Amino acid sequence: MRVERKIVHKERPVLSEEAKVEIQKVIQNYPEGKKKSAILRTLFIVQREAGGWLSPDTMDMVAEILEIEPIEVYEVATFYTMFNLDPVGQYVLEFCHTGPCMLVGSDQIIKYTEEKLGIKMGETTPDGMFTLKEAECLGACGYGPMLQCGKYYHEHLTPEKVDELIEACRRGEVKTN
Amino acid sequence: MVKVTIDGVEIEVEEGTTILNAARQAGGDIVPPAMCYYTGLEGSGGKCRSCLVEVAAGSERDPRPMPKLMASCRTEVQHGMVVKNKTSERVIDAREGVTEFLLINHPLDCPICDQAGECDLQDLSFKHGVEWSRFEEEKRTFAPRDIGDKIKLHMNRCIMCYRCVFVAQQLTNKRVHGVLNRGDRSEISTYIEQALDSDFIGNVIDVCPVGALTDKTFRFKSRVWFLKPMNAHRDCPTCQGIATVWMFGNEIYRVTGRKDKYSEIERHNGKTAWICDTCRFETKDVAKWVIEGPRIINRYSVISTNHYTNENPLDAKKDPKKLQ
Amino acid sequence: MGRKLLLEHINVPGIETFDVYRKHGGYSAVEKALKTMSPEDVVEEVKKSGLRGRGGAGFPTGLKWSFIAKPEGVERHLLCNADESEPGTFKDRYLMQYIPHLLIEGMIVSSYALGANLSYIYIRGEYMFVLDILEKAIAEAYEKGFLGKNILGSGYDLDLRVTPGAGAYICGEETALIESLEGKRGNPRIKPPFPAVKGLWGRPTVVNNVESIATVVPIINMGADEYGKIGTEQSHGTKLISACGNLERPGVYEIELGMTVEEFIYGDDWCRGIKNGKKLKALIPGGSSVPILPHYLITKTAKGEVRNMSYESLSDGGFATGSMLGSGGFIAFDEDQCIVRNTWNFARFYAHESCGQCSPCREGTGWMDKVLHRLEHGKGTLRDIDMLEKVNKRIEGNTICPLGDAAAWPVAAAIRHFREEFEWHVSNPEEAQKHNFGLSREVTFS
Ligand SMILES: Cc1cc2nc3c(=O)[nH]c(=O)nc-3n(C[C@H](O)[C@H](O)[C@H](O)COP(=O)(O)O)c2cc1C
Ligand code: SF4
Ligand code: FES
Ligand code: FES
C-alpha cells in the first residue's frame, strides 16, 4: 500500500463579504484568544467559497485569518474527512458504506451509481458535475441506503431515486446549502 | 519522597516522578523500554505503548491493582505503589505485541539504514520481539523526502512517536512540519514542499528513535561502528556547544548531541544540552572543537554488544530473500 | 406502549419552535431548577435518579458531575457530545432535529448544576443541517430570556454555542472532542488528568451525551423518585433505541428499560419483526463496538432466562454469551447476511477512524482490516482466524483510548460465535463468494 498525495495547487479564493462576516461571527463563538477553535467551521466556509476543496494557498489564508501557523491548518484539514484536498465536482455524492447500510443494500446502490455515471468511488465525472465518495456511518442507519449531497441527506435509496437525484442535480434543482 | 517497588526493587523517589523515571533512577533491567517518551520534551510519551507496566498495587492508601496496563512514562508513582515490569507475563506479552505492531509496516532495510546500530527499534526487537513475523500483507510505504538540504525523511521507518513535532514546537520559533492524515496513513510531513530550517531543528535527528530523520551532511556513508565517538565542546553563541563528534581518522564525519544510555540528550548546567544547527551541520572542522576524549557508549545497543549481524532480526533471519 | 419522557411530544406539529414547545410544558425544568433549587440540589437529584450516561459507557451521570473540580476563579464548561458516529446509532440526531428545545433545556439545567457559564454542543460535521436547526432554536431561547445574562431573574448567566466536527468518529471520545473543539486534530489525550480537572482550555469540563442531557429535563420535572420507578432495579428510566438493519420497521424508539428484547423486535408497536418474514441470524444491541450475539442468545440468555433491554440483562453472561446496551444502536441481521463480510466492514471502519497515535490501534486495526478483507474474499487460511484472535487480544486494553477495545471486541465476538462460518469461508472460498452460510448451529450451555 503506497501512501501518496499529489498536491494540487490553486490560488486562494476571494472571499465574499458574506463569508467574511460569517467567519467573524464564528470566531465570536469562542472566548478571547481562542480563535483557533474556529478552525473547522472556518474551513467549511472557505471550502464552500473555494469551489468545494482546499488548496494549500486556501489553507494558508485560513492560517492568516486565525493567526496560526499553516502547518496547524494542514494537520487539521488532513485529519477530518469532510475536507477535500483535491478538486471535486459540483455535486459530491457521499455514500454511506458502513455495516448497517450494507445490510440493506448500500453495496448495490454504490455499484449502480458507479455504473450509471461511469466512474468509481473517489472519481469525478469528466464534465465536472459529480464526484463520488464513500463515507462512514452518517447517522441514518435506519433509513439506508443513504447518501449525503452537500448539507442534506437522501435516504431509502433505490436505483430509481438515484436516477431522479442525478437528473435533478443536472437541472440544478438540488439544494446543497 | 515516596516509596515504590518495581520488580521487587524498592526505591524512594520524589513525588510526581513517573514510574519510568523511578525505574531509571534505580537502573538495571527493571527499566521499561521507551520509544516515544523523551524527558526533555514536554507532553511526550504515552503513544508507543512499549513502556506498559502492570500496577499490582496502586498505593498504600488504595492498594487495589490497576485493571489495565499503564504507560509507565505517563503514570506518576504513589507512595506504596507496587509495579511489575519484567516480572509480569501480561507486560511481556503486551510488549511483544507492541514490538510486533511497530515492525509490521517497518521496512527491512536495516542494512542500508543510517540508524542501524543505534536504532531503538532494533534494540527493542532484539529484546522483546519474536523471531518471525506473522504479517503477510503488503507493507505500507511512502516515498523518501528531503526536507531541506540537511535532513532526510524516510517516512517508511517512522513509528509516530511525535518527538520531532515536539522539538519543532518547543525548540524552534516556527513549526513547519507536523503529523498529517490519520490512522495507519498518518505521516510526518510539511505537506507542501518546505525546508525545515531553524536554529535548533537539527535536533529532530537526535530525538528520532529510528532512522526516519537522518543527517544528510553525514558525508561518509559509513556504519556508525566504524566511527569513533569523541566527547567535544566548543564556544558557541547559540547553544551550550557540548556535543559528540564522530570521527574517522582525524576527520569529523558527523556531530550529534551527547546521548545517555536511554538515548536522550544529556543535561548540562541544569538544561538539556541540545546542540544548534551550526554546531551540527556546519562545524566539521576538528580545529573548531576541543576534543575531550573518547565517548563510552553505555546504552544497551547493538553497537555496544556487537550484536549487529547485518540482518533484520525478523523475517530476514528466516528468509534472507525478503531483504528488499 | 411504554411511557415516553423524551419523545412524548415529538409528533406535535411545530414542536421545533419555542412557542409550541413551551405550550407543551417546555422549559418548566429550567424554571423549577433556577427558581427553587440550588446547583447542588440538581446534582443530587440527578444522582438519585440513577441516570447512566447514554453515550455508550453507561457511567452514572450524577456521580460524574460531582467529580468536577471547582478551583477558585476558574471557569468550568459543559460540553454536549453530539458527535454520534457509532455505526447503528442515530437517536441523538432524531432528538436534535425534531425537538431541539429539549436538548437546549437540558443544557441550561445541567450547566446550572455544574456552574458553567459557557457551554457547547459539539455536533458531528455531517449534521450541519441539524446545526442550523439548533442555532435557530438557541436564538429563540436567547430572545425569550432562557439564555444569556440573568436567566429568569435568577442571576445565572449562560451562553450556549454549537460547534461542528468535520468527519471523525474518534471525536466522540471525550478528550478527542475537547482537542477538536480547541481547533486541533482529534487525538485523544492521555489520562490522567481527566477532563473533570483539566479539560477544555485546561479548565474543569464535563462531557455528556445528548440523550443524557435531555433526560435531565424529565428528571427535574417529575423528581428523581418518580423517575427511578421506571425501568429495572439497575437500569432506570427510558432509553432511546435506534433500530436498524433488516427490520420491518426500523427507526428511533423510546423504550422503558426492562422491556423484553423479543417484544422490541417482534412487537407491533415496535420493530414488527424481521423484514420479508426472514429469520433473525444475529444482533448487535448497542452499536458496532459491542459484541454480536448469535440468534440463540438474543431473546434468551445462556442461562435460559428472558433477555430484556437493560444494562444488566444485555450484558448477562459477560462477553462469553452476552453483549452491552452501549449507545442503543440496535442492528439486526437476517439469515441472508454474511458475518465475515460484516466483521470486515466494521474492522475497516475502525481502521479508517483510528487517530493513529498509539501503535497497537494504528497498526493493529489496519492489520485486522487487511486479514479480514482476505478472509472475506476467499484468500484466508485457518491460521488467519487464530491470528486475528491473538492480534486483537494485544490491542484490547493496551491503547490510549477505548477505540482500540471498540475495534477488538466485534472481531473477537464474531469469531467466538461464528467460527464455523469463518472456517467455511476458508474451506469453500468460491462458494463463499456466491452465497451465504446461513444460521449458525446452536450451542447449548449447561
Ligand atoms: C471512540 C469513541 C467514540 C465515542 N463516540 C461517542 C459519541 O459519538 N457520542 C457520545 O455521546 N459518546 C461517545 N463516546 C463516549 C464518550 O467518550 C463519553 O463517554 C460520553 O460522551 C459521556 O457521556 P455520557 O456519560 O452522557 O454517556 C465515544 C467513546 C469512544 C471511546
Ligand atoms: S486507541 Fe486508536 S483512536 Fe485511541 S488514541 Fe490510540 S490510535 Fe488513537
Ligand atoms: S450505517 Fe449508514 S448511516 Fe449508519
Ligand atoms: S514510552 Fe511510554 S508510551 Fe511510549
PDB file of C-alpha atoms and ligand atoms in Angstrom, chain A residues 96-102 135-142 144 146, chain C residues 86-90 244, ligand 3:
ATOM      1  CA  CYS A  96     -22.553   5.540   3.435  1.00  0.00           C
ATOM      2  CA  HIS A  97     -20.960   2.105   3.147  1.00  0.00           C
ATOM      3  CA  THR A  98     -20.823   1.049   6.782  1.00  0.00           C
ATOM      4  CA  GLY A  99     -22.359  -2.157   8.231  1.00  0.00           C
ATOM      5  CA  PRO A 100     -25.997  -1.198   8.864  1.00  0.00           C
ATOM      6  CA  CYS A 101     -26.332   0.426   5.435  1.00  0.00           C
ATOM      7  CA  MET A 102     -24.567  -2.522   3.851  1.00  0.00           C
ATOM      8  CA  ALA A 135     -18.463   7.817   3.771  1.00  0.00           C
ATOM      9  CA  GLU A 136     -18.601   6.029   7.090  1.00  0.00           C
ATOM     10  CA  CYS A 137     -21.881   5.812   9.028  1.00  0.00           C
ATOM     11  CA  LEU A 138     -23.705   9.108   8.709  1.00  0.00           C
ATOM     12  CA  GLY A 139     -26.236   8.510  11.470  1.00  0.00           C
ATOM     13  CA  ALA A 140     -29.114   7.491   9.252  1.00  0.00           C
ATOM     14  CA  CYS A 141     -28.722   3.738   9.573  1.00  0.00           C
ATOM     15  CA  GLY A 142     -32.440   3.052   9.911  1.00  0.00           C
ATOM     16  CA  GLY A 144     -30.497   3.311   4.438  1.00  0.00           C
ATOM     17  CA  MET A 146     -28.401   6.684   2.023  1.00  0.00           C
TER      18      MET A 146
ATOM     19  CA  GLU C  86     -21.078   4.861  16.237  1.00  0.00           C
ATOM     20  CA  PRO C  87     -22.442   2.736  13.388  1.00  0.00           C
ATOM     21  CA  GLY C  88     -26.051   1.847  14.116  1.00  0.00           C
ATOM     22  CA  THR C  89     -26.673   4.909  16.271  1.00  0.00           C
ATOM     23  CA  PHE C  90     -28.903   7.741  15.079  1.00  0.00           C
ATOM     24  CA  CYS C 244     -31.718  -0.663  12.035  1.00  0.00           C
TER      25      CYS C 244
HETATM   26  S1  FES D   3     -24.537   2.787   8.580  1.00  0.00           S
HETATM   27 FE1  FES D   3     -25.136   4.113   7.010  1.00  0.00          FE
HETATM   28  S2  FES D   3     -25.903   5.764   8.125  1.00  0.00           S
HETATM   29 FE2  FES D   3     -25.237   4.438   9.698  1.00  0.00          FE
END
